[in-house]
Amino acid sequence: MKFIAEIDVMPLKEILDPQGKAVKLGLRNLGITQVEDVRIGRHITLELEAADENTARQLVETACKKLLANLIMEGYTYKITSLA
Amino acid sequence: MKFGVVVFPGSNCDEDIIYTLQHTLGQEVVKLWHKDTDLQGAECIVLPGGFSYGDYLRSGAIARFSPIMEKVVAHANQGGYVIGICNGFQILTEAGLLPGALLRNNGQKFICRNVYLKPQSTSTLLTKGLDPDKTYKIPIAHAEGRYYADQETVKELHANDQILFKYSSETGIIDEASNPNGSLENIAGISNARKNVFGMMPHPERAAEEALGNTDGRTILEGLVAQITA
């Protein structure tokens, strides 16, 4: 079966995100002063082949833990959908 | 002492460190290609600066899966010496050979300028021979150099005397003003607990010749060679 994993990797809350800070400033300059916080991460999509959703989930977990996210500085969330 | 300098696609300080080790310090050096699976008998492995694999995903994240890295990790685990400079330091943290991580500079910018380093650890080979009351002028050139580790890890770094250098002023004051990138506690370099793996963001190899107007980096590398070969 084919699956699509949509993964979001975000900097941990306690870590300063200079990119987010700079973009917040940019938004302010644009006149959008209502924005209180900006955090910038990475969106990754994986197309993968697996016997079932559980197997796909395990593969994605391993990929996130070992490569896609650095758990010292980032956290990850994901959604898996099967391509019928 | 035989040094092995690893060349990854995107390394750009490999020739500088090879020149310094070979010509300036008179050491034997072999180049190790990232696809190699043999350290060719090198006793001290150097991971040079640069942008291995284009810094894709995170600095050092892809390089650590290079075939040569498996051997480098095994070498380190057996107590062999490994030193990472700049991108090399980032690779060592990604590979789990050094604790913590290097985040984007708090000022967002790539910083390329001289900084002053104050040696900290008196028990690690890289800093043992240095004057702890002096500061050393060494250039940095990075966008991701903000050292970060959780509190528990930082406690351990202190307890084991693993902090090699801190960013300071010329006169040795360690404060926010002398911190170029927002590193935790101004940390510029660390070693592992066993003290055979070293990582630092500043580039001693870029300050190792009179012709470059600065030889403080040579002093640091000379100290390392002297301690390792002692």
CSV table of N, CA and C in Angstrom, one decimal, chain A:
chain,number,residue,atom,x,y,z
A,1,MET,N,0.8,-1.2,0.0
A,1,MET,CA,0.0,0.0,0.0
A,1,MET,C,0.9,1.2,0.0
A,2,LYS,N,0.3,2.3,-0.6
A,2,LYS,CA,1.1,3.5,-0.7
A,2,LYS,C,0.5,4.5,0.4
A,3,PHE,N,1.4,5.1,1.1
A,3,PHE,CA,0.9,6.1,2.1
A,3,PHE,C,1.6,7.4,1.9
A,4,ILE,N,1.0,8.5,2.4
A,4,ILE,CA,1.6,9.8,2.4
A,4,ILE,C,1.7,10.2,3.8
A,5,ALA,N,2.9,10.6,4.2
A,5,ALA,CA,3.1,11.1,5.6
A,5,ALA,C,3.4,12.6,5.5
A,6,GLU,N,2.6,13.3,6.2
A,6,GLU,CA,2.9,14.8,6.2
A,6,GLU,C,3.4,15.1,7.6
A,7,ILE,N,4.7,15.6,7.6
A,7,ILE,CA,5.4,15.7,8.9
A,7,ILE,C,5.7,17.2,9.1
A,8,ASP,N,5.5,17.7,10.3
A,8,ASP,CA,5.9,19.0,10.7
A,8,ASP,C,7.0,18.9,11.7
A,9,VAL,N,8.1,19.6,11.5
A,9,VAL,CA,9.2,19.6,12.4
A,9,VAL,C,9.3,21.1,12.9
A,10,MET,N,9.2,21.2,14.2
A,10,MET,CA,9.2,22.6,14.8
A,10,MET,C,10.2,22.8,15.9
A,11,PRO,N,10.8,23.9,16.0
A,11,PRO,CA,11.8,24.2,17.1
A,11,PRO,C,11.1,24.1,18.4
A,12,LEU,N,11.7,23.5,19.4
A,12,LEU,CA,11.1,23.4,20.7
A,12,LEU,C,10.7,24.7,21.3
A,13,LYS,N,9.6,24.7,22.1
A,13,LYS,CA,9.1,25.9,22.6
A,13,LYS,C,10.1,26.8,23.4
A,14,GLU,N,10.9,26.1,24.2
A,14,GLU,CA,11.8,26.8,25.1
A,14,GLU,C,13.0,27.4,24.3
A,15,ILE,N,13.1,27.1,23.0
A,15,ILE,CA,14.3,27.5,22.3
A,15,ILE,C,13.9,28.8,21.5
A,16,LEU,N,14.8,29.8,21.5
A,16,LEU,CA,14.6,31.0,20.8
A,16,LEU,C,14.6,30.7,19.3
A,17,ASP,N,13.6,31.2,18.5
A,17,ASP,CA,13.5,31.0,17.1
A,17,ASP,C,13.8,32.3,16.4
A,18,PRO,N,15.1,32.6,16.0
A,18,PRO,CA,15.4,33.9,15.5
A,18,PRO,C,14.7,34.2,14.2
A,19,GLN,N,14.4,33.1,13.4
A,19,GLN,CA,13.7,33.2,12.1
A,19,GLN,C,12.3,33.7,12.4
A,20,GLY,N,11.6,33.1,13.4
A,20,GLY,CA,10.3,33.5,13.7
A,20,GLY,C,10.2,35.0,14.2
A,21,LYS,N,11.3,35.3,15.0
A,21,LYS,CA,11.3,36.7,15.5
A,21,LYS,C,11.5,37.7,14.4
A,22,ALA,N,12.3,37.4,13.4
A,22,ALA,CA,12.5,38.3,12.3
A,22,ALA,C,11.2,38.4,11.5
A,23,VAL,N,10.6,37.3,11.3
A,23,VAL,CA,9.3,37.4,10.5
A,23,VAL,C,8.2,38.1,11.2
A,24,LYS,N,8.2,38.0,12.5
A,24,LYS,CA,7.2,38.8,13.3
A,24,LYS,C,7.4,40.3,13.1
A,25,LEU,N,8.7,40.6,13.1
A,25,LEU,CA,9.0,42.0,12.9
A,25,LEU,C,8.6,42.5,11.5
A,26,GLY,N,8.8,41.6,10.5
A,26,GLY,CA,8.3,41.9,9.1
A,26,GLY,C,6.8,42.1,9.1
A,27,LEU,N,6.1,41.2,9.8
A,27,LEU,CA,4.6,41.3,9.8
A,27,LEU,C,4.2,42.6,10.4
A,28,ARG,N,4.9,43.0,11.5
A,28,ARG,CA,4.6,44.3,12.1
A,28,ARG,C,4.8,45.5,11.1
A,29,ASN,N,5.9,45.4,10.4
A,29,ASN,CA,6.2,46.4,9.4
A,29,ASN,C,5.1,46.4,8.3
A,30,LEU,N,4.5,45.3,8.1
A,30,LEU,CA,3.4,45.2,7.1
A,30,LEU,C,2.1,45.8,7.7
A,31,GLY,N,2.1,46.0,9.0
A,31,GLY,CA,0.9,46.6,9.6
A,31,GLY,C,0.1,45.5,10.3
A,32,ILE,N,0.5,44.3,10.3
A,32,ILE,CA,-0.2,43.2,11.0
A,32,ILE,C,0.4,43.2,12.4
A,33,THR,N,-0.1,44.0,13.3
A,33,THR,CA,0.5,44.1,14.6
A,33,THR,C,-0.1,43.2,15.6
A,34,GLN,N,-1.2,42.5,15.2
A,34,GLN,CA,-1.9,41.6,16.1
A,34,GLN,C,-1.2,40.3,16.3
A,35,VAL,N,-0.1,40.0,15.5
A,35,VAL,CA,0.6,38.7,15.6
A,35,VAL,C,1.4,38.7,16.9
A,36,GLU,N,1.2,37.8,17.8
A,36,GLU,CA,1.9,37.8,19.1
A,36,GLU,C,3.2,36.9,19.0
A,37,ASP,N,3.1,35.9,18.2
A,37,ASP,CA,4.3,35.0,18.2
A,37,ASP,C,4.4,34.3,16.8
A,38,VAL,N,5.6,34.1,16.3
A,38,VAL,CA,5.8,33.4,15.1
A,38,VAL,C,6.9,32.3,15.3
A,39,ARG,N,6.5,31.1,14.9
A,39,ARG,CA,7.5,30.1,15.0
A,39,ARG,C,7.6,29.4,13.6
A,40,ILE,N,8.8,29.2,13.2
A,40,ILE,CA,9.0,28.6,11.8
A,40,ILE,C,9.7,27.3,11.9
A,41,GLY,N,9.1,26.3,11.2
A,41,GLY,CA,9.6,25.0,11.2
A,41,GLY,C,9.7,24.5,9.8
A,42,ARG,N,9.5,23.2,9.6
A,42,ARG,CA,9.7,22.6,8.3
A,42,ARG,C,8.6,21.6,8.1
A,43,HIS,N,8.0,21.6,6.9
A,43,HIS,CA,7.0,20.6,6.5
A,43,HIS,C,7.6,19.6,5.5
A,44,ILE,N,7.5,18.4,5.8
A,44,ILE,CA,8.1,17.3,5.0
A,44,ILE,C,7.0,16.3,4.6
A,45,THR,N,6.9,16.0,3.3
A,45,THR,CA,6.0,14.9,2.9
A,45,THR,C,6.8,13.8,2.4
A,46,LEU,N,6.4,12.6,2.9
A,46,LEU,CA,7.1,11.4,2.4
A,46,LEU,C,6.0,10.5,1.7
A,47,GLU,N,6.4,10.0,0.6
A,47,GLU,CA,5.5,9.0,-0.1
A,47,GLU,C,6.1,7.7,0.2
A,48,LEU,N,5.4,6.8,0.8
A,48,LEU,CA,6.1,5.5,1.1
A,48,LEU,C,5.2,4.3,0.8
A,49,GLU,N,5.9,3.2,0.7
A,49,GLU,CA,5.2,1.9,0.4
A,49,GLU,C,5.3,1.1,1.7
A,50,ALA,N,4.2,0.6,2.2
A,50,ALA,CA,4.2,-0.2,3.4
A,50,ALA,C,3.1,-1.2,3.4
A,51,ALA,N,3.2,-2.3,4.2
A,51,ALA,CA,2.2,-3.3,4.2
A,51,ALA,C,0.9,-2.8,4.8
A,52,ASP,N,1.0,-2.0,5.8
A,52,ASP,CA,-0.2,-1.4,6.4
A,52,ASP,C,0.1,-0.1,7.1
A,53,GLU,N,-0.9,0.5,7.7
A,53,GLU,CA,-0.7,1.8,8.2
A,53,GLU,C,0.3,1.8,9.5
A,54,ASN,N,0.2,0.7,10.2
A,54,ASN,CA,1.0,0.6,11.4
A,54,ASN,C,2.5,0.5,11.0
A,55,THR,N,2.8,-0.2,10.0
A,55,THR,CA,4.2,-0.3,9.5
A,55,THR,C,4.6,1.0,9.0
A,56,ALA,N,3.8,1.7,8.3
A,56,ALA,CA,4.1,3.0,7.7
A,56,ALA,C,4.4,4.0,8.9
A,57,ARG,N,3.6,3.9,10.0
A,57,ARG,CA,3.8,4.7,11.1
A,57,ARG,C,5.2,4.5,11.8
A,58,GLN,N,5.5,3.2,11.9
A,58,GLN,CA,6.8,2.9,12.5
A,58,GLN,C,8.0,3.4,11.7
A,59,LEU,N,7.8,3.3,10.3
A,59,LEU,CA,8.9,3.8,9.5
A,59,LEU,C,9.0,5.3,9.6
A,60,VAL,N,7.9,6.0,9.7
A,60,VAL,CA,7.9,7.5,9.8
A,60,VAL,C,8.5,7.9,11.2
A,61,GLU,N,8.1,7.2,12.2
A,61,GLU,CA,8.7,7.4,13.5
A,61,GLU,C,10.2,7.3,13.5
A,62,THR,N,10.7,6.2,12.9
A,62,THR,CA,12.2,6.1,12.8
A,62,THR,C,12.8,7.2,12.0
A,63,ALA,N,12.2,7.5,10.9
A,63,ALA,CA,12.8,8.6,10.0
A,63,ALA,C,12.8,9.9,10.8
A,64,CYS,N,11.8,10.2,11.6
A,64,CYS,CA,11.7,11.5,12.3
A,64,CYS,C,12.8,11.5,13.4
A,65,LYS,N,12.8,10.4,14.2
A,65,LYS,CA,13.8,10.3,15.3
A,65,LYS,C,15.2,10.3,14.9
A,66,LYS,N,15.5,9.6,13.8
A,66,LYS,CA,16.9,9.4,13.4
A,66,LYS,C,17.4,10.4,12.5
A,67,LEU,N,16.6,11.1,11.7
A,67,LEU,CA,17.1,12.0,10.7
A,67,LEU,C,16.3,13.3,10.6
A,68,LEU,N,15.0,13.2,10.4
A,68,LEU,CA,14.2,14.4,10.0
A,68,LEU,C,14.2,15.5,11.1
A,69,ALA,N,14.2,15.0,12.4
A,69,ALA,CA,14.2,16.0,13.5
A,69,ALA,C,15.4,15.8,14.4
A,70,ASN,N,15.9,16.8,14.9
A,70,ASN,CA,17.0,16.7,16.0
A,70,ASN,C,16.3,16.9,17.3
A,71,LEU,N,16.0,15.9,18.1
A,71,LEU,CA,15.2,16.0,19.2
A,71,LEU,C,15.7,16.9,20.3
A,72,ILE,N,17.0,17.2,20.2
A,72,ILE,CA,17.6,18.2,21.2
A,72,ILE,C,17.0,19.6,21.0
A,73,MET,N,16.7,19.9,19.7
A,73,MET,CA,16.2,21.2,19.4
A,73,MET,C,14.8,21.3,18.8
A,74,GLU,N,14.3,20.1,18.3
A,74,GLU,CA,13.0,20.1,17.6
A,74,GLU,C,12.1,19.1,18.0
A,75,GLY,N,10.8,19.3,17.8
A,75,GLY,CA,9.8,18.3,18.0
A,75,GLY,C,9.1,18.0,16.7
A,76,TYR,N,8.4,16.9,16.6
A,76,TYR,CA,7.7,16.6,15.3
A,76,TYR,C,6.3,16.1,15.5
A,77,THR,N,5.4,16.3,14.5
A,77,THR,CA,4.1,15.7,14.5
A,77,THR,C,3.9,15.3,13.1
A,78,TYR,N,3.0,14.3,12.9
A,78,TYR,CA,2.7,13.9,11.5
A,78,TYR,C,1.3,13.3,11.4
A,79,LYS,N,0.9,13.2,10.1
A,79,LYS,CA,-0.4,12.6,9.8
A,79,LYS,C,-0.1,11.7,8.6
A,80,ILE,N,-0.7,10.5,8.7
A,80,ILE,CA,-0.5,9.5,7.6
A,80,ILE,C,-1.8,9.2,7.0
A,81,THR,N,-1.8,9.3,5.6
A,81,THR,CA,-3.0,8.9,4.9
A,81,THR,C,-2.7,7.9,3.8
A,82,SER,N,-3.6,7.0,3.6
A,82,SER,CA,-3.3,6.0,2.6
A,82,SER,C,-3.8,6.5,1.2
A,83,LEU,N,-3.0,6.2,0.2
A,83,LEU,CA,-3.4,6.6,-1.1
A,83,LEU,C,-4.1,5.4,-1.7
A,84,ALA,N,-5.4,5.5,-1.8
A,84,ALA,CA,-6.2,4.4,-2.3
A,84,ALA,C,-6.0,4.2,-3.8
